[in-house]
Amino acid sequence: MCPAPLENNQLNLHESNGENGNGYGWFNNAIPDSPSSSPGSSRAASPMMFQSFEATLSEKLKARLESKDKFYSLEFFPPRTKAGATNLISRFDRMRAGNPLFIDVTWHPAGNPAGDSETSSMMIAHAAVEYVGMESMLHMTCYGSSKEEIKSYLNKAKDLGIRNILALRGDLPNIDATWEIDPEKLNFATDLVKFIREHFDDYFTICVAGYPTGHPEAESYEMDLIRTKEKVDAGADFIITQLFFKASTFKKFVDDCRAIGITCPIIPGIMPVQSYDSLRHIVKLSKLSVPEEMKEIIEPLKDNDDAIRNYGIHLATNMIRDLFQSGYAPGIHFYTLNREVATTAILKQVGLWKNEMKKPLPWRLSADPNRTEEEIRPIFWTNRSKSYVYRTRHWDEFPNGRWGTSDSPAFGELKDYYLFYLASQSPKNELLEMWGKDLKSEEDVWGVFTRYITGELNEGGVKIRRTPWNDDELSGETALIKDQLAKVNQQGILTINSQPSANCVPSSDPVLGWGGSNGYIFQKAYLEFFTCEENVLAILQILGRFPGVNFQVVNKSGSVNVTNIKGKKPVAVTWGVFPGAEIKQPTVVDPIAFDHWKTEAFGLWTAQWAALYEADSQSRKIITDISENYYLVNLIDNDFPQGNCLWQVLDEMSSRRKLNEMTDLSQSLAGWVQVQRKNSLYY
Amino acid sequence: MCPAPLENNQLNLHESNGENGNGYGWFNNAIPDSPSSSPGSSRAASPMMFQSFEATLSEKLKARLESKDKFYSLEFFPPRTKAGATNLISRFDRMRAGNPLFIDVTWHPAGNPAGDSETSSMMIAHAAVEYVGMESMLHMTCYGSSKEEIKSYLNKAKDLGIRNILALRGDLPNIDATWEIDPEKLNFATDLVKFIREHFDDYFTICVAGYPTGHPEAESYEMDLIRTKEKVDAGADFIITQLFFKASTFKKFVDDCRAIGITCPIIPGIMPVQSYDSLRHIVKLSKLSVPEEMKEIIEPLKDNDDAIRNYGIHLATNMIRDLFQSGYAPGIHFYTLNREVATTAILKQVGLWKNEMKKPLPWRLSADPNRTEEEIRPIFWTNRSKSYVYRTRHWDEFPNGRWGTSDSPAFGELKDYYLFYLASQSPKNELLEMWGKDLKSEEDVWGVFTRYITGELNEGGVKIRRTPWNDDELSGETALIKDQLAKVNQQGILTINSQPSANCVPSSDPVLGWGGSNGYIFQKAYLEFFTCEENVLAILQILGRFPGVNFQVVNKSGSVNVTNIKGKKPVAVTWGVFPGAEIKQPTVVDPIAFDHWKTEAFGLWTAQWAALYEADSQSRKIITDISENYYLVNLIDNDFPQGNCLWQVLDEMSSRRKLNEMTDLSQSLAGWVQVQRKNSLYY
């Protein structure tokens, strides 16, 4: 009988503590996220490569091989806890900025890897695709699973937008078990590859594992090579190797693969040494031998983690340079151990961290193949893009940013969003420290908004890195109008979204640019804020002299909902002109979508902010009162070549308010709106 | 028995000759188009009012009544001959520039008015709607027609985009016949109004006739008023009156109508007196009395046509001013007698000729309600817009200027176009005088193109007002680049379409402006021309240094068909940014549509030009050779903010050509294209 091609190993990699010893490679064990990892800074508008998600990973690999443009991928394992999942998604956000070709998520058979929990392998890979916008590969092991189970996993992955599978045999259920062949089940990685091709044709790009020193359980290095060829012949698109310590090991493996007719791309798996203990641990588990010269350097450093990490960075950097220069590696796969410092350092040293890449659109694309047609989004969710993607996840097609009243696709409920781990990246305490544990007045709230804009620390010495309406720190674009924003927030114009005007800015502009080469970008100035009734009335009165400004005003109950946009049609606020193309207009102010956004935006006051405080507290009352009494306003200055008149409008607000207060004729907002409606000026 | 409400009259208006005595009003007799009417000048891009064809005529009337914005309409009768039809359509084109609210076409029961001939009432009204873009009303008489016939007429009108009917009883078939009531048929105008409402609900706006002095056959003026009210009560939307000679006659009629409860708009019908004979003729037929004071002035002038016409203009102008100032007339209906001079003069004097009106889009809209969704057209048919409308007339929806290869709606055959009277507005002799009776060389052809651009007379002293590719004289926009165009045409770059670049031009610009207020217009420079192989090769070689230029090159056989537009996707070349709206991009260069245009454009050389000459003549051979050997080229300069690099490209062409001729390495166009295709630069 033909011996089974051995996969991975029979060992369990037990959980280790703290910074030392995380899981690695395709050992399918979940290891908790390192609690001490720095949250760092994440930006909403991270640059990414100008790539289309219409192409499959297999096609992208081919293109990279042809262009000899080196790439890298990053491997992560699913976290243990919901908080760990939130941190991991934040890490994805940050590492996406460096433009990996893809990330992959390991499979943890003991932990319901295809389940719906926030920590399952399936859901982590899905989140990376859907909300972070990364090409993602899901590991999958088959040993011990029925064909029906595997088919349901693959169907679920497909439904969730995942289209890359790393096909593995998997570990034995426990250390005392023996391999048993069950003809009703899938027993080998080769079986899994065949099964995927048989049932899903070319939908999935399939990767398989390669062992540069042979699998520890293989009869021989040569026999293992033959098993590897069988996996490729069954339909795998490329190979990622187990880790190794010397470039020559990988080179020999590639030469041997080519010699027996394996022609697909072979990507070296690199694990930066991060600590003495983790190295020893991994070596023991994977039955790899550490070269003597490496041991000689590491042993004396064993108590100095920093020194070992730096040595690991040095070692990996040199090895990658060798593999690139010799032409053996088309790219690099990193076993990140869910950590980012060492990997990022290496990527930057070898020039693979490409954060100067272009954005195809001003907002972040989802990597879900079902969303490749998406070209337009409403501006309202710019700072909460994950919420937008989540709420539109069931759409069959993307209605170009237009939401008809009758024929609109169902817009997902806001409450669903809170059920998901994307709800908040910060624990309650952190939020209280940022937003204030004990609010005394509305002005305290204005201060939170102002400090979020300026970046100044609050009275407790804490930096306000986010608000309920802004998932991330201020974007580069918003920073352009920071001073004006800070000024109006101090006056109770609580801004939650804005963009400056732009007239014919080159598409290569580092802040405002997006899309292909040699294009020109245009923007209308936009401002969205909460403010009190007196301010709204004064602003609307002033706007009578600014016919080029469109506005919408709405309150929580919807009793006031008014605009001067005729027919409630979408208004383009960001567009680009490119060679050989139609005009692209990816961001619109859509009055119908605003009706959905309004509910979410008002809801965030109470659900994310007021809920932090005791039920009867003054703090909660202040936030609740604001949500009940303030209005949500958006303003568009349509006259983009003339700059931005919105600041002037807001500058005049105070004196107009005073005038209103001084005169007996001061009228209510509702009364003003009624008169304007009668004159067909408002709708 | 209740007497029938009398309609019109029982007389036949016989054909008269020359300038004197044309048909008028709703006397449904066809009278030949005046052969001496001046063809004048017509422009492709005549300004028109910024109006939506989505509104019905009834709604537009209501809006005008509310805004007190005076309007006018123009009545024409169908011509006798195909040449007359061509002339009439040209007259529509010219008079459309003055922005009438609508035109109407009389019904000629004896002449197969609902037939498919170019001269039928139905087809003339259809042409006005479809190709000229005018709101049009079709007269229809019912007496003597079966219900089935009438229904089929109405269905046909609806299918042809006509949505306004002037409902009439009609004349007796001959002077000796008597009125007979047949309950199986429609006998009265009231019956026709009811029938339309019953079978077509509100689809049609319905007009009926009013007689300010009572119908000549009515029992009494009062009885006629009651019949008029019956027609309105049956569902008519408004009334147009028979002609009259004194403002007081109309005022009394309106007062009397209001007194018996007629509330709909009543529009006075005005016939400018154009000659002594025609006045006498009309008065006799309509049994109207000419006021004594008028007779006294006209009699002494009876041999001075000019003086009578001037008096007619004076009289009508004064009457219209009175009717407007007194508030009795919301607008004016003109019995034009198919002539334009007097009507246009009056319109200009009373300030109704509104040629400063805005264009809603850069190309002329069709008034067909089926085309109200049309927003985008390919640039190729800019100077042949009737051909474009004709070829897309069967489309159910307008695919936004994009022609998919597989899912494209059928594009009408070119040959159909030639069957229609829109084919050519000039007789063969006129064309020969413009384009040359005896061509000696290709350079003679270059000269025709050059003189069309410059407006210089040719050797025979004739102005070249059109070419096979340009229905009309040079547009205002093209005039902006006249000098450059003339220069390149002299060198054998035979331009047939072009536009200058525009960067943020106000939408109110008299030449480039279109769309609503406070917008900005942008254009990419575009140039389309026929030229020889050597020129094409040199141009393509030069374009290697101009990556911002898109091109398409094709020959008649299609053996060369090449572009650098990836994916053959449409390129926007005209777009506008407006307050409260998405970006409008009404003109595109669509490579798929170009494949259709190419066939038409090459076909015009032979069908319109070569066909003018004897079969074996040198002239015909020159034109045929050009069509066989020249290439059709279009160029887009995408870098619109930098102006226009296309002239520079063409400036360099000659020296590059010389270089090609001097070197042994000179290569063929096909060879050059092959190399560029291999390098994935051309598609």
Short mmCIF file of N, CA and C in Angstrom, two decimals, chain B residues 209-301:
data_model
loop_
_atom_site.label_atom_id
_atom_site.label_comp_id
_atom_site.label_asym_id
_atom_site.label_seq_id
_atom_site.Cartn_x
_atom_site.Cartn_y
_atom_site.Cartn_z
N ALA B 209 -60.39 73.39 -31.45
CA ALA B 209 -60.47 74.68 -32.13
C ALA B 209 -61.52 75.59 -31.50
N GLY B 210 -61.24 76.89 -31.50
CA GLY B 210 -62.22 77.88 -31.06
C GLY B 210 -62.42 78.92 -32.15
N TYR B 211 -63.67 79.42 -32.29
CA TYR B 211 -64.00 80.36 -33.37
C TYR B 211 -64.42 81.70 -32.79
N PRO B 212 -63.53 82.69 -32.78
CA PRO B 212 -63.82 83.97 -32.12
C PRO B 212 -65.05 84.67 -32.69
N THR B 213 -65.36 84.40 -33.94
CA THR B 213 -66.58 85.01 -34.48
C THR B 213 -67.65 83.95 -34.73
N GLY B 214 -67.48 82.81 -34.14
CA GLY B 214 -68.41 81.70 -34.36
C GLY B 214 -68.06 80.98 -35.65
N HIS B 215 -68.34 79.68 -35.69
CA HIS B 215 -68.07 78.92 -36.90
C HIS B 215 -69.04 79.36 -37.99
N PRO B 216 -68.54 79.51 -39.23
CA PRO B 216 -69.44 79.99 -40.30
C PRO B 216 -70.70 79.14 -40.46
N GLU B 217 -70.65 77.86 -40.08
CA GLU B 217 -71.83 77.02 -40.27
C GLU B 217 -72.68 76.90 -39.01
N ALA B 218 -72.23 77.48 -37.94
CA ALA B 218 -72.96 77.32 -36.67
C ALA B 218 -74.31 78.05 -36.72
N GLU B 219 -75.28 77.51 -35.93
CA GLU B 219 -76.59 78.16 -35.87
C GLU B 219 -76.44 79.59 -35.37
N SER B 220 -75.57 79.72 -34.36
CA SER B 220 -75.36 81.07 -33.81
C SER B 220 -74.00 81.07 -33.12
N TYR B 221 -73.51 82.27 -32.84
CA TYR B 221 -72.26 82.42 -32.08
C TYR B 221 -72.41 81.75 -30.73
N GLU B 222 -73.56 81.91 -30.09
CA GLU B 222 -73.78 81.36 -28.75
C GLU B 222 -73.79 79.83 -28.79
N MET B 223 -74.47 79.27 -29.81
CA MET B 223 -74.52 77.81 -29.94
C MET B 223 -73.13 77.25 -30.16
N ASP B 224 -72.32 77.99 -30.93
CA ASP B 224 -70.96 77.55 -31.20
C ASP B 224 -70.13 77.55 -29.92
N LEU B 225 -70.38 78.55 -29.05
CA LEU B 225 -69.68 78.59 -27.76
C LEU B 225 -70.00 77.34 -26.94
N ILE B 226 -71.28 76.94 -26.98
CA ILE B 226 -71.70 75.76 -26.22
C ILE B 226 -71.03 74.50 -26.77
N ARG B 227 -70.92 74.40 -28.10
CA ARG B 227 -70.21 73.26 -28.71
C ARG B 227 -68.74 73.25 -28.28
N THR B 228 -68.19 74.44 -28.20
CA THR B 228 -66.79 74.53 -27.77
C THR B 228 -66.64 74.02 -26.34
N LYS B 229 -67.58 74.42 -25.49
CA LYS B 229 -67.52 73.94 -24.10
C LYS B 229 -67.65 72.42 -24.04
N GLU B 230 -68.50 71.85 -24.92
CA GLU B 230 -68.65 70.39 -24.93
C GLU B 230 -67.32 69.71 -25.25
N LYS B 231 -66.59 70.29 -26.18
CA LYS B 231 -65.29 69.70 -26.54
C LYS B 231 -64.31 69.74 -25.37
N VAL B 232 -64.34 70.87 -24.66
CA VAL B 232 -63.44 70.99 -23.50
C VAL B 232 -63.87 70.03 -22.40
N ASP B 233 -65.18 69.97 -22.16
CA ASP B 233 -65.69 69.08 -21.12
C ASP B 233 -65.39 67.61 -21.45
N ALA B 234 -65.30 67.30 -22.72
CA ALA B 234 -65.01 65.92 -23.12
C ALA B 234 -63.55 65.55 -22.83
N GLY B 235 -62.71 66.55 -22.52
CA GLY B 235 -61.34 66.22 -22.13
C GLY B 235 -60.24 67.01 -22.81
N ALA B 236 -60.61 68.06 -23.56
CA ALA B 236 -59.55 68.85 -24.22
C ALA B 236 -58.79 69.67 -23.18
N ASP B 237 -57.49 69.87 -23.43
CA ASP B 237 -56.64 70.58 -22.48
C ASP B 237 -56.56 72.08 -22.76
N PHE B 238 -56.66 72.43 -24.05
CA PHE B 238 -56.61 73.86 -24.34
C PHE B 238 -57.23 74.13 -25.71
N ILE B 239 -57.41 75.42 -26.00
CA ILE B 239 -58.07 75.85 -27.24
C ILE B 239 -57.11 76.72 -28.03
N ILE B 240 -57.06 76.51 -29.35
CA ILE B 240 -56.42 77.47 -30.24
C ILE B 240 -57.52 78.06 -31.12
N THR B 241 -57.46 79.35 -31.32
CA THR B 241 -58.56 79.96 -32.09
C THR B 241 -58.23 80.06 -33.58
N GLN B 242 -59.28 80.14 -34.35
CA GLN B 242 -59.21 80.53 -35.75
C GLN B 242 -58.64 81.94 -35.81
N LEU B 243 -58.13 82.32 -36.98
CA LEU B 243 -57.56 83.67 -37.08
C LEU B 243 -58.65 84.73 -36.96
N PHE B 244 -58.23 85.94 -36.63
CA PHE B 244 -59.14 87.09 -36.49
C PHE B 244 -58.31 88.34 -36.79
N PHE B 245 -59.00 89.46 -36.94
CA PHE B 245 -58.27 90.65 -37.38
C PHE B 245 -58.16 91.75 -36.33
N LYS B 246 -58.93 91.64 -35.26
CA LYS B 246 -58.88 92.68 -34.23
C LYS B 246 -58.73 92.04 -32.86
N ALA B 247 -57.92 92.61 -32.03
CA ALA B 247 -57.69 92.09 -30.68
C ALA B 247 -59.00 91.99 -29.92
N SER B 248 -59.89 92.96 -30.14
CA SER B 248 -61.15 92.97 -29.39
C SER B 248 -61.99 91.73 -29.67
N THR B 249 -61.89 91.20 -30.93
CA THR B 249 -62.62 89.98 -31.27
C THR B 249 -62.21 88.83 -30.35
N PHE B 250 -60.90 88.68 -30.17
CA PHE B 250 -60.40 87.61 -29.31
C PHE B 250 -60.79 87.85 -27.86
N LYS B 251 -60.67 89.09 -27.42
CA LYS B 251 -60.97 89.39 -26.01
C LYS B 251 -62.43 89.06 -25.69
N LYS B 252 -63.31 89.44 -26.59
CA LYS B 252 -64.72 89.14 -26.36
C LYS B 252 -64.94 87.63 -26.29
N PHE B 253 -64.29 86.92 -27.23
CA PHE B 253 -64.43 85.45 -27.25
C PHE B 253 -63.97 84.84 -25.93
N VAL B 254 -62.84 85.30 -25.44
CA VAL B 254 -62.33 84.76 -24.16
C VAL B 254 -63.32 85.07 -23.05
N ASP B 255 -63.78 86.31 -22.98
CA ASP B 255 -64.75 86.68 -21.94
C ASP B 255 -66.00 85.80 -22.01
N ASP B 256 -66.46 85.56 -23.23
CA ASP B 256 -67.67 84.75 -23.40
C ASP B 256 -67.43 83.29 -23.00
N CYS B 257 -66.26 82.79 -23.36
CA CYS B 257 -65.90 81.41 -22.97
C CYS B 257 -65.88 81.29 -21.45
N ARG B 258 -65.20 82.24 -20.81
CA ARG B 258 -65.12 82.20 -19.34
C ARG B 258 -66.52 82.28 -18.73
N ALA B 259 -67.39 83.08 -19.37
CA ALA B 259 -68.74 83.28 -18.83
C ALA B 259 -69.55 81.99 -18.81
N ILE B 260 -69.33 81.13 -19.83
CA ILE B 260 -70.10 79.87 -19.82
C ILE B 260 -69.31 78.73 -19.19
N GLY B 261 -68.18 79.05 -18.54
CA GLY B 261 -67.49 78.03 -17.74
C GLY B 261 -66.35 77.31 -18.42
N ILE B 262 -65.82 77.85 -19.52
CA ILE B 262 -64.62 77.26 -20.12
C ILE B 262 -63.41 77.85 -19.40
N THR B 263 -62.64 76.99 -18.74
CA THR B 263 -61.55 77.52 -17.91
C THR B 263 -60.17 77.23 -18.49
N CYS B 264 -60.09 76.42 -19.52
CA CYS B 264 -58.77 76.01 -20.03
C CYS B 264 -58.09 77.17 -20.76
N PRO B 265 -56.77 77.05 -21.02
CA PRO B 265 -56.07 78.11 -21.76
C PRO B 265 -56.65 78.27 -23.16
N ILE B 266 -56.75 79.53 -23.59
CA ILE B 266 -57.23 79.85 -24.94
C ILE B 266 -56.14 80.65 -25.64
N ILE B 267 -55.61 80.09 -26.72
CA ILE B 267 -54.47 80.71 -27.39
C ILE B 267 -54.94 81.31 -28.71
N PRO B 268 -54.66 82.60 -28.92
CA PRO B 268 -55.10 83.23 -30.16
C PRO B 268 -54.28 82.75 -31.36
N GLY B 269 -54.96 82.43 -32.45
CA GLY B 269 -54.29 82.07 -33.69
C GLY B 269 -54.06 83.32 -34.52
N ILE B 270 -52.83 83.58 -34.89
CA ILE B 270 -52.47 84.81 -35.60
C ILE B 270 -51.95 84.46 -36.98
N MET B 271 -52.50 85.08 -38.02
CA MET B 271 -51.94 84.89 -39.35
C MET B 271 -51.41 86.22 -39.86
N PRO B 272 -50.11 86.40 -39.95
CA PRO B 272 -49.59 87.65 -40.50
C PRO B 272 -50.02 87.76 -41.96
N VAL B 273 -50.53 88.92 -42.33
CA VAL B 273 -50.90 89.13 -43.73
C VAL B 273 -49.62 89.18 -44.56
N GLN B 274 -49.54 88.33 -45.60
CA GLN B 274 -48.29 88.23 -46.34
C GLN B 274 -48.40 88.77 -47.77
N SER B 275 -49.65 88.83 -48.31
CA SER B 275 -49.83 89.45 -49.63
C SER B 275 -51.33 89.73 -49.84
N TYR B 276 -51.60 90.59 -50.75
CA TYR B 276 -53.00 90.96 -51.03
C TYR B 276 -53.79 89.75 -51.47
N ASP B 277 -53.20 88.97 -52.39
CA ASP B 277 -53.91 87.81 -52.92
C ASP B 277 -54.19 86.76 -51.84
N SER B 278 -53.21 86.49 -51.06
CA SER B 278 -53.40 85.45 -50.05
C SER B 278 -54.46 85.88 -49.05
N LEU B 279 -54.45 87.16 -48.67
CA LEU B 279 -55.47 87.64 -47.74
C LEU B 279 -56.87 87.46 -48.32
N ARG B 280 -57.03 87.87 -49.56
CA ARG B 280 -58.33 87.78 -50.20
C ARG B 280 -58.81 86.33 -50.27
N HIS B 281 -57.88 85.47 -50.64
CA HIS B 281 -58.13 84.04 -50.75
C HIS B 281 -58.62 83.46 -49.42
N ILE B 282 -57.90 83.77 -48.38
CA ILE B 282 -58.21 83.22 -47.06
C ILE B 282 -59.53 83.74 -46.54
N VAL B 283 -59.76 85.01 -46.73
CA VAL B 283 -60.99 85.61 -46.27
C VAL B 283 -62.19 84.95 -46.95
N LYS B 284 -62.02 84.66 -48.21
CA LYS B 284 -63.10 84.02 -48.97
C LYS B 284 -63.39 82.62 -48.41
N LEU B 285 -62.30 81.89 -48.20
CA LEU B 285 -62.45 80.51 -47.74
C LEU B 285 -63.03 80.45 -46.33
N SER B 286 -62.57 81.31 -45.46
CA SER B 286 -62.95 81.19 -44.06
C SER B 286 -64.19 82.00 -43.73
N LYS B 287 -64.72 82.68 -44.72
CA LYS B 287 -65.91 83.50 -44.53
C LYS B 287 -65.74 84.53 -43.42
N LEU B 288 -64.51 85.05 -43.31
CA LEU B 288 -64.27 86.10 -42.33
C LEU B 288 -64.41 87.45 -43.01
N SER B 289 -64.75 88.48 -42.23
CA SER B 289 -64.81 89.82 -42.82
C SER B 289 -63.57 90.59 -42.42
N VAL B 290 -62.94 91.21 -43.42
CA VAL B 290 -61.79 92.05 -43.12
C VAL B 290 -62.33 93.41 -42.70
N PRO B 291 -61.86 93.94 -41.58
CA PRO B 291 -62.35 95.24 -41.12
C PRO B 291 -62.09 96.33 -42.16
N GLU B 292 -63.01 97.27 -42.20
CA GLU B 292 -62.93 98.33 -43.20
C GLU B 292 -61.61 99.08 -43.14
N GLU B 293 -61.17 99.44 -41.89
CA GLU B 293 -59.96 100.26 -41.76
C GLU B 293 -58.73 99.53 -42.32
N MET B 294 -58.80 98.21 -42.30
CA MET B 294 -57.70 97.40 -42.82
C MET B 294 -57.73 97.41 -44.34
N LYS B 295 -58.93 97.20 -44.85
CA LYS B 295 -59.11 97.24 -46.31
C LYS B 295 -58.59 98.55 -46.88
N GLU B 296 -58.91 99.64 -46.17
CA GLU B 296 -58.53 100.96 -46.65
C GLU B 296 -57.03 101.12 -46.78
N ILE B 297 -56.33 100.50 -45.92
CA ILE B 297 -54.87 100.60 -45.99
C ILE B 297 -54.31 99.66 -47.05
N ILE B 298 -54.88 98.44 -47.11
CA ILE B 298 -54.32 97.42 -47.99
C ILE B 298 -54.59 97.69 -49.47
N GLU B 299 -55.81 98.10 -49.78
CA GLU B 299 -56.18 98.28 -51.20
C GLU B 299 -55.14 99.07 -51.98
N PRO B 300 -54.72 100.26 -51.50
CA PRO B 300 -53.77 101.04 -52.28
C PRO B 300 -52.42 100.35 -52.45
N LEU B 301 -52.11 99.37 -51.55
CA LEU B 301 -50.79 98.72 -51.58
C LEU B 301 -50.81 97.43 -52.37
#
